[in-house]
Amino acid sequence: MTQNVLVIGGSRNIGYFSAIRFLDTGATVTFLLRSPSVFDKDEVIQGHIKSGKAHIVKGDALIESDVQQSWNEAGKHGNIDLLLFTVGGTPKFHPVKGFIITPENLVTQSLINVLCTMPRTTPEPKLITISSAGVTRASHTALPLLLKPVYGYLLAVPHKDKVGAERVISHCAGWTWKSSEDGEPDENIMGPGDWTQRSGLPAAGTLKKVLVIRPALLTDGECVAEGSGKSYRVSDGELKGWTVSRKDVAHFVVDAALNRWREFENKVVSIAY
């Protein structure tokens, strides 16, 4: 069955590699991009645009009306089967804070906009979002010892944003959030006021077709799942692992969405070599 996919955060990395895989299966993919010119010289994407399978919407995921427009445009190609959310800023190094992104709540606020504008179709779209290993206390404990300082210092600021995004998903999906261990993200991440009362946000426990993926430390390596005889590991528990390539995470995204959804639906999974 041909899929209709909306990708937010697909200009590069996991979102981009996943989108190409979906397109290669014959899926229709709509991208929300702040700078559509990023694909002007991309022969692969341009080929899919000419075939009518790839579509681009100019907009910013931090602007709710732009996100709404992307849902509307993707919906012109039929019911939307999947929303792939891979938003992430370009980190800059700060000598005290480690890597930082601007704004510091980019992922959380963009995800809230996605959820508040999600169409209430039947069946509802699947939602796959990318988080990170080490974001919660239990996940951090499972990290290899030598990686803990990397996550605790260099990635501390981006991880606060990832925690905020996971907190939103946990609320909407009705999962237990361990406030005693992981706390509650502050107003700098969640925004002023009671974020659970945002207009359009799915009520607690109503978001069921969701998958959160926590990759190990990401690399630019090739996809080892194809042709090498090796593969990545996936677990819905904590997984001790060092790295995984963005291309292998993309491989899993598409495999989970198309072939293994019943296995991974409504879960948080870790992926590593």
Short mmCIF file of C-alpha atoms in Angstrom, two decimals:
data_model
loop_
_atom_site.label_atom_id
_atom_site.label_comp_id
_atom_site.label_asym_id
_atom_site.label_seq_id
_atom_site.Cartn_x
_atom_site.Cartn_y
_atom_site.Cartn_z
CA MET A 1 0.00 0.00 0.00
CA THR A 2 1.40 3.40 -1.02
CA GLN A 3 2.13 5.64 1.96
CA ASN A 4 1.49 9.35 2.36
CA VAL A 5 4.18 10.79 4.65
CA LEU A 6 4.72 14.25 6.12
CA VAL A 7 8.30 14.94 7.20
CA ILE A 8 9.14 17.83 9.51
CA GLY A 9 12.89 18.21 9.96
CA GLY A 10 13.82 16.42 6.75
CA SER A 11 16.35 18.77 5.19
CA ARG A 12 19.23 16.58 6.34
CA ASN A 13 20.34 13.63 8.48
CA ILE A 14 17.80 11.08 9.76
CA GLY A 15 14.77 12.88 8.36
CA TYR A 16 16.34 13.22 4.94
CA PHE A 17 17.65 9.64 4.74
CA SER A 18 14.29 8.30 5.92
CA ALA A 19 12.40 10.41 3.36
CA ILE A 20 14.55 9.07 0.53
CA ARG A 21 13.82 5.53 1.66
CA PHE A 22 10.10 6.22 1.77
CA LEU A 23 10.22 7.80 -1.69
CA ASP A 24 12.10 4.80 -3.05
CA THR A 25 9.20 2.57 -1.93
CA GLY A 26 6.78 4.68 -3.98
CA ALA A 27 5.49 6.77 -1.06
CA THR A 28 4.40 10.37 -1.41
CA VAL A 29 6.44 12.64 0.87
CA THR A 30 5.71 16.24 1.81
CA PHE A 31 8.50 18.26 3.44
CA LEU A 32 8.07 21.32 5.66
CA LEU A 33 11.25 23.35 5.11
CA ARG A 34 12.36 26.75 6.30
CA SER A 35 14.67 26.95 3.27
CA PRO A 36 13.35 24.97 0.29
CA SER A 37 16.47 26.00 -1.64
CA VAL A 38 18.34 23.30 0.31
CA PHE A 39 17.04 20.84 -2.30
CA ASP A 40 17.67 22.98 -5.40
CA LYS A 41 20.77 20.99 -6.40
CA ASP A 42 19.67 17.66 -4.93
CA GLU A 43 19.20 15.47 -7.99
CA VAL A 44 17.52 12.69 -6.01
CA ILE A 45 14.87 14.96 -4.49
CA GLN A 46 14.41 16.87 -7.74
CA GLY A 47 13.72 13.60 -9.53
CA HIS A 48 10.99 12.74 -7.05
CA ILE A 49 9.54 16.26 -7.32
CA LYS A 50 9.31 15.87 -11.11
CA SER A 51 7.58 12.50 -10.68
CA GLY A 52 4.99 14.11 -8.39
CA LYS A 53 6.00 12.11 -5.35
CA ALA A 54 7.91 14.75 -3.37
CA HIS A 55 6.33 18.05 -2.36
CA ILE A 56 7.77 21.02 -0.50
CA VAL A 57 6.00 23.46 1.81
CA LYS A 58 7.95 26.53 2.90
CA GLY A 59 7.50 27.22 6.58
CA ASP A 60 8.85 27.08 10.12
CA ALA A 61 7.83 24.37 12.60
CA LEU A 62 7.95 27.00 15.36
CA ILE A 63 5.00 28.77 13.70
CA GLU A 64 1.77 26.85 14.31
CA SER A 65 0.06 28.17 11.18
CA ASP A 66 2.98 26.96 9.04
CA VAL A 67 2.69 23.49 10.56
CA GLN A 68 -1.06 23.54 9.91
CA GLN A 69 -0.36 24.43 6.29
CA SER A 70 2.00 21.47 5.94
CA TRP A 71 -0.71 19.10 7.22
CA ASN A 72 -3.15 20.67 4.77
CA GLU A 73 -0.80 20.30 1.80
CA ALA A 74 0.12 16.71 2.67
CA GLY A 75 -3.57 15.93 3.04
CA LYS A 76 -4.17 16.86 -0.60
CA HIS A 77 -2.52 13.56 -1.51
CA GLY A 78 -4.89 11.44 0.61
CA ASN A 79 -5.08 10.56 4.28
CA ILE A 80 -1.70 11.05 5.92
CA ASP A 81 -0.29 7.72 7.06
CA LEU A 82 2.76 8.98 8.95
CA LEU A 83 4.25 12.10 10.46
CA LEU A 84 8.03 11.79 10.83
CA PHE A 85 9.34 14.43 13.22
CA THR A 86 13.12 14.86 13.23
CA VAL A 87 13.48 18.55 14.07
CA GLY A 88 16.84 19.49 15.54
CA GLY A 89 18.85 22.68 15.50
CA THR A 90 22.43 23.17 14.37
CA PRO A 91 24.40 23.06 17.64
CA LYS A 92 27.03 25.64 18.50
CA PHE A 93 29.68 25.12 21.13
CA HIS A 94 29.64 27.21 24.32
CA PRO A 95 32.64 26.82 26.67
CA VAL A 96 30.43 26.65 29.76
CA LYS A 97 27.19 25.10 28.52
CA GLY A 98 28.59 22.69 25.92
CA PHE A 99 26.61 22.48 22.70
CA ILE A 100 23.60 24.77 22.53
CA ILE A 101 20.75 25.28 20.07
CA THR A 102 18.69 28.39 19.41
CA PRO A 103 16.01 28.61 20.57
CA GLU A 104 16.68 26.22 23.43
CA ASN A 105 13.14 24.77 23.19
CA LEU A 106 13.11 24.29 19.41
CA VAL A 107 12.20 20.59 19.45
CA THR A 108 9.59 20.78 22.22
CA GLN A 109 7.72 23.77 20.84
CA SER A 110 7.80 22.46 17.27
CA LEU A 111 6.43 19.12 18.44
CA ILE A 112 3.63 20.82 20.38
CA ASN A 113 2.68 22.68 17.20
CA VAL A 114 2.62 19.38 15.30
CA LEU A 115 0.36 17.73 17.86
CA CYS A 116 -1.98 20.72 18.18
CA THR A 117 -2.58 20.76 14.41
CA MET A 118 -2.65 17.01 13.75
CA PRO A 119 -5.75 16.11 11.70
CA ARG A 120 -8.37 14.01 13.48
CA THR A 121 -8.78 11.54 10.65
CA THR A 122 -9.68 7.86 10.82
CA PRO A 123 -7.28 6.18 10.94
CA GLU A 124 -5.14 8.83 12.60
CA PRO A 125 -1.58 9.32 11.34
CA LYS A 126 1.23 7.37 12.90
CA LEU A 127 3.83 9.55 14.60
CA ILE A 128 7.54 8.74 14.78
CA THR A 129 9.83 11.15 16.60
CA ILE A 130 13.56 11.03 17.25
CA SER A 131 14.86 11.61 20.78
CA SER A 132 18.26 10.55 22.15
CA ALA A 133 19.90 8.04 24.41
CA GLY A 134 20.74 9.43 27.82
CA VAL A 135 17.87 11.91 28.14
CA THR A 136 16.26 10.37 31.23
CA ARG A 137 18.00 9.23 34.41
CA ALA A 138 17.51 5.54 33.59
CA SER A 139 18.67 6.06 30.03
CA HIS A 140 21.74 8.00 31.21
CA THR A 141 22.59 5.25 33.70
CA ALA A 142 22.64 2.72 30.86
CA LEU A 143 25.21 4.69 28.85
CA PRO A 144 28.76 3.34 28.55
CA LEU A 145 30.84 4.94 31.29
CA LEU A 146 33.06 6.97 28.96
CA LEU A 147 30.04 8.49 27.21
CA LYS A 148 28.40 9.81 30.36
CA PRO A 149 30.51 13.00 30.51
CA VAL A 150 29.75 13.65 26.84
CA TYR A 151 26.03 13.51 27.47
CA GLY A 152 26.19 15.17 30.87
CA TYR A 153 28.17 18.20 29.66
CA LEU A 154 28.37 18.54 25.90
CA LEU A 155 24.75 17.58 25.19
CA ALA A 156 23.08 18.79 28.38
CA VAL A 157 21.28 21.74 26.79
CA PRO A 158 19.89 19.92 23.70
CA HIS A 159 18.84 17.06 25.97
CA LYS A 160 16.69 19.36 28.09
CA ASP A 161 14.76 20.09 24.90
CA LYS A 162 14.50 16.38 24.08
CA VAL A 163 13.19 15.73 27.59
CA GLY A 164 10.53 18.37 27.01
CA ALA A 165 9.46 16.68 23.80
CA GLU A 166 9.31 13.28 25.50
CA ARG A 167 7.28 14.83 28.32
CA VAL A 168 4.69 16.06 25.81
CA ILE A 169 4.48 12.66 24.12
CA SER A 170 4.21 10.92 27.49
CA HIS A 171 1.27 13.12 28.49
CA CYS A 172 -0.61 12.72 25.22
CA ALA A 173 0.04 8.97 25.03
CA GLY A 174 -0.92 8.38 28.67
CA TRP A 175 2.48 6.99 29.66
CA THR A 176 3.75 7.20 33.21
CA TRP A 177 6.22 10.05 33.66
CA LYS A 178 8.68 9.55 36.53
CA SER A 179 8.74 13.10 37.88
CA SER A 180 10.69 11.97 40.96
CA GLU A 181 13.54 10.82 38.70
CA ASP A 182 13.38 13.10 35.69
CA GLY A 183 11.60 16.14 37.08
CA GLU A 184 9.37 18.42 35.07
CA PRO A 185 10.86 20.51 32.26
CA ASP A 186 10.83 24.20 33.16
CA GLU A 187 9.06 27.12 31.53
CA ASN A 188 12.05 27.86 29.30
CA ILE A 189 11.36 24.57 27.55
CA MET A 190 7.59 24.14 27.88
CA GLY A 191 6.59 27.77 27.42
CA PRO A 192 4.58 30.01 29.76
CA GLY A 193 1.35 28.82 31.34
CA ASP A 194 -0.07 25.30 31.41
CA TRP A 195 1.15 23.62 28.24
CA THR A 196 -1.28 20.72 28.75
CA GLN A 197 -4.12 23.16 28.01
CA ARG A 198 -2.83 24.23 24.60
CA SER A 199 -5.70 24.35 22.11
CA GLY A 200 -5.73 21.24 19.94
CA LEU A 201 -3.25 19.22 22.00
CA PRO A 202 -4.44 15.59 22.17
CA ALA A 203 -6.02 14.81 25.54
CA ALA A 204 -4.03 12.70 27.96
CA GLY A 205 -3.97 9.06 26.90
CA THR A 206 -5.47 9.59 23.44
CA LEU A 207 -2.31 9.49 21.32
CA LYS A 208 -1.74 5.80 20.65
CA LYS A 209 -0.04 5.50 17.25
CA VAL A 210 3.31 6.84 18.34
CA LEU A 211 6.92 5.64 18.41
CA VAL A 212 9.79 7.46 20.12
CA ILE A 213 13.27 6.42 19.00
CA ARG A 214 16.34 7.03 21.18
CA PRO A 215 19.51 6.55 19.11
CA ALA A 216 22.95 6.10 20.59
CA LEU A 217 25.61 8.68 19.71
CA LEU A 218 24.96 9.46 16.05
CA THR A 219 27.59 9.09 13.34
CA ASP A 220 27.77 9.81 9.61
CA GLY A 221 28.63 6.19 8.83
CA GLU A 222 27.00 4.01 6.22
CA CYS A 223 23.98 1.79 6.71
CA VAL A 224 25.44 -1.48 7.99
CA ALA A 225 22.01 -3.13 7.97
CA GLU A 226 22.32 -3.55 4.20
CA GLY A 227 24.79 -6.01 2.83
CA SER A 228 27.33 -6.26 5.65
CA GLY A 229 25.87 -9.18 7.56
CA LYS A 230 25.75 -6.96 10.65
CA SER A 231 22.99 -4.78 11.97
CA TYR A 232 21.93 -2.45 14.73
CA ARG A 233 20.15 -3.56 17.91
CA VAL A 234 16.73 -2.29 18.97
CA SER A 235 15.17 -2.64 22.41
CA ASP A 236 12.14 -1.21 24.18
CA GLY A 237 14.25 -1.29 27.35
CA GLU A 238 17.49 0.51 28.08
CA LEU A 239 20.24 -0.46 25.65
CA LYS A 240 23.94 -0.03 26.40
CA GLY A 241 25.62 0.98 23.17
CA TRP A 242 28.17 3.45 21.86
CA THR A 243 27.08 4.65 18.45
CA VAL A 244 24.72 4.18 15.52
CA SER A 245 24.75 5.84 12.12
CA ARG A 246 22.01 8.22 11.00
CA LYS A 247 21.51 6.05 7.93
CA ASP A 248 20.87 2.99 10.08
CA VAL A 249 18.35 4.91 12.19
CA ALA A 250 16.62 5.88 8.94
CA HIS A 251 16.61 2.22 7.93
CA PHE A 252 14.85 1.36 11.18
CA VAL A 253 12.37 4.24 10.85
CA VAL A 254 11.12 2.96 7.51
CA ASP A 255 11.19 -0.70 8.52
CA ALA A 256 9.23 0.06 11.70
CA ALA A 257 6.67 2.19 9.87
CA LEU A 258 6.07 -0.18 6.96
CA ASN A 259 6.77 -3.67 8.30
CA ARG A 260 6.93 -3.78 12.11
CA TRP A 261 4.46 -1.23 13.38
CA ARG A 262 2.52 -3.62 15.60
CA GLU A 263 5.79 -4.54 17.30
CA PHE A 264 6.82 -0.96 18.11
CA GLU A 265 3.61 1.06 18.28
CA ASN A 266 3.10 3.03 21.49
CA LYS A 267 6.69 2.48 22.68
CA VAL A 268 9.99 4.19 23.39
CA VAL A 269 12.82 2.19 21.84
CA SER A 270 16.60 2.47 21.92
CA ILE A 271 18.82 1.76 18.92
CA ALA A 272 22.58 1.16 18.87
CA TYR A 273 25.25 -1.12 17.41
#
